[in-house]
C-alpha cells in the first residue's frame, strides 16, 4: 500500500515537473517520463513506458540517447540533440548506483533550447550587421582623400570623386547637376580643396536668396556714393572676393536674365566693373556652378541664355539622389550621428534595425533631410538607442523592401505559389543548396547563412535529396 502511494506520488511529481524527465533502469528500459518530453520529439507521451531507449535510438527518435550514453560510460554526461520536429534539446543524464555500486537507474533532464538558439542567431546577425557598419566607417576613414567630409561608398559617388580628382587641378568650369539636398555645395568645396587654389578664398553665392534689385550690387560691388543708401566707402562684390580662388554660384538657374548677360561678359573677359565705377579690374577666379533645374529646358523656354549655358556646361557632373546610392546611406548616418553627438555632447546610438529602415527609405529631401532627421532624433529621443519605432511615420510608411536575392526569390515563389509554408521552404532549400556548393564546412555555412552550426546540420539532413 505504501509502495503504491510512493509510486503514485513519484509519477505525479514527474508529470507536473517543468523539466523534461526520463528515467530508465540498468537495461535502458523506460520506467518513468513526463508528457512534455515526448512533445519535443513529436511522439505520443503514453506509448513508450517499457520501451528500450536503444530501440528508440536505432529508430532515430532519440538520436543519440543520453540515457544510453550514461549507461555505457557510467558517469554524468551532457549532449545537444536535434529532434525530427526541428527542436534543439540540451540533455543531461545522471547515473544512480545502489549500495553495492551497481548502476540501477539513469535519470535525464531535457531542456528545449530552440527559442534560446533562435534568439542567439538573431543576436549574432545583429552583431554581424553592426560589425559591417563599423567596417564601412573604418574603410571610409582609411580612404586616401584630402577631404574627410565626403562619403564615398557607392560606385556612383566614387565615380564623381574620381572625376573631381581628375579636373580639380585645372581651371575648367564645372556644372554640378542634381536635385536639392544631394550635397552639391559639398562637392563644390571638394573641387576647391583639391585645386591649386585651395589656400585662396572659396566664395559661395546662392543665387536664389539674393533679391533681384540687390543682385548686381552684391555680385559686382559698387563705388562710394553710387546710389542712395550705399556704403560711403563703397563695397567689394562677391566676384572680387573670389579673386585667385573659387567662385561657387549655387542655384544658378535662378539668376535673372539681365544678370546672366553681365555674368557671361565677366566669364569671357575675366574683368569686372563696380556699379558707379569707371575702371575695370582683372579678376582671376575658377567658376563652379550648380542647379537643380533643367537648364536645357530653360533655354528652350527663353529663361536662360544659350551662350551662358555653353559657357557653364564645360564639365557637367550629375549627382544622383540619395536613394539611388544606398551604399552611402549607412556611412552618412554614422557621420551625422557622430557630428551631432559631438555638437550637443550626446551619446546616442542607432540600432542596426534602424539602419535597415533608413537605408531603404526613399529620402525625397536627400542628404539635407537625413542630416536634419538625425539631429531631431538625437535631441528628442530620451532612450540611449534609437529604434525603428522612434522614427516618424512619414519615414516608416515609405520604406522600400530590400532588393536582395532572398527577397527576389520569395517574390518569384509567391508569383507561382500562394502556400506560405511551401514558399518559405523552397526559398530556404535554395539558400541551403547554394551555401552547400559555396562553403567547405558546416561552420563556414553557418557563418555564411547567419545561423548556428547545429541548425545547418539539421537543414542539410532535411534537404539532403536536393543537394
XYZ file of N, CA, C and O in Angstrom, residues 2-16:
60
model
N 1.895 1.244 0.888
C 2.803 2.401 0.989
C 3.598 2.569 -0.291
O 3.789 3.691 -0.776
N 4.025 1.426 -0.861
C 4.801 1.493 -2.105
C 3.966 2.049 -3.245
O 4.465 2.800 -4.097
N 2.666 1.663 -3.283
C 1.781 2.168 -4.339
C 1.616 3.689 -4.226
O 1.631 4.407 -5.237
N 1.466 4.170 -2.986
C 1.319 5.614 -2.790
C 2.593 6.359 -3.176
O 2.559 7.422 -3.787
N 3.732 5.728 -2.816
C 5.015 6.355 -3.136
C 5.215 6.456 -4.645
O 5.655 7.486 -5.172
N 4.842 5.364 -5.351
C 4.997 5.372 -6.811
C 4.033 6.367 -7.451
O 4.393 7.071 -8.422
N 2.838 6.472 -6.899
C 1.874 7.421 -7.436
C 2.355 8.863 -7.244
O 2.234 9.710 -8.138
N 2.938 9.119 -6.048
C 3.475 10.448 -5.785
C 4.640 10.765 -6.727
O 4.763 11.881 -7.239
N 5.483 9.745 -6.950
C 6.623 9.939 -7.844
C 6.150 10.252 -9.260
O 6.675 11.160 -9.920
N 5.161 9.517 -9.728
C 4.599 9.763 -11.061
C 4.026 11.178 -11.164
O 4.182 11.858 -12.198
N 3.351 11.604 -10.095
C 2.742 12.932 -10.109
C 3.811 14.019 -10.148
O 3.688 15.028 -10.859
N 4.890 13.814 -9.377
C 5.991 14.791 -9.354
C 6.614 14.904 -10.735
O 6.858 16.007 -11.242
N 6.869 13.756 -11.365
C 7.489 13.751 -12.693
C 6.562 14.381 -13.728
O 6.978 15.177 -14.573
N 5.283 14.040 -13.645
C 4.308 14.532 -14.622
C 4.145 16.047 -14.565
O 3.977 16.710 -15.590
N 4.202 16.624 -13.359
C 3.959 18.062 -13.200
C 5.246 18.883 -13.204
O 5.202 20.114 -13.085
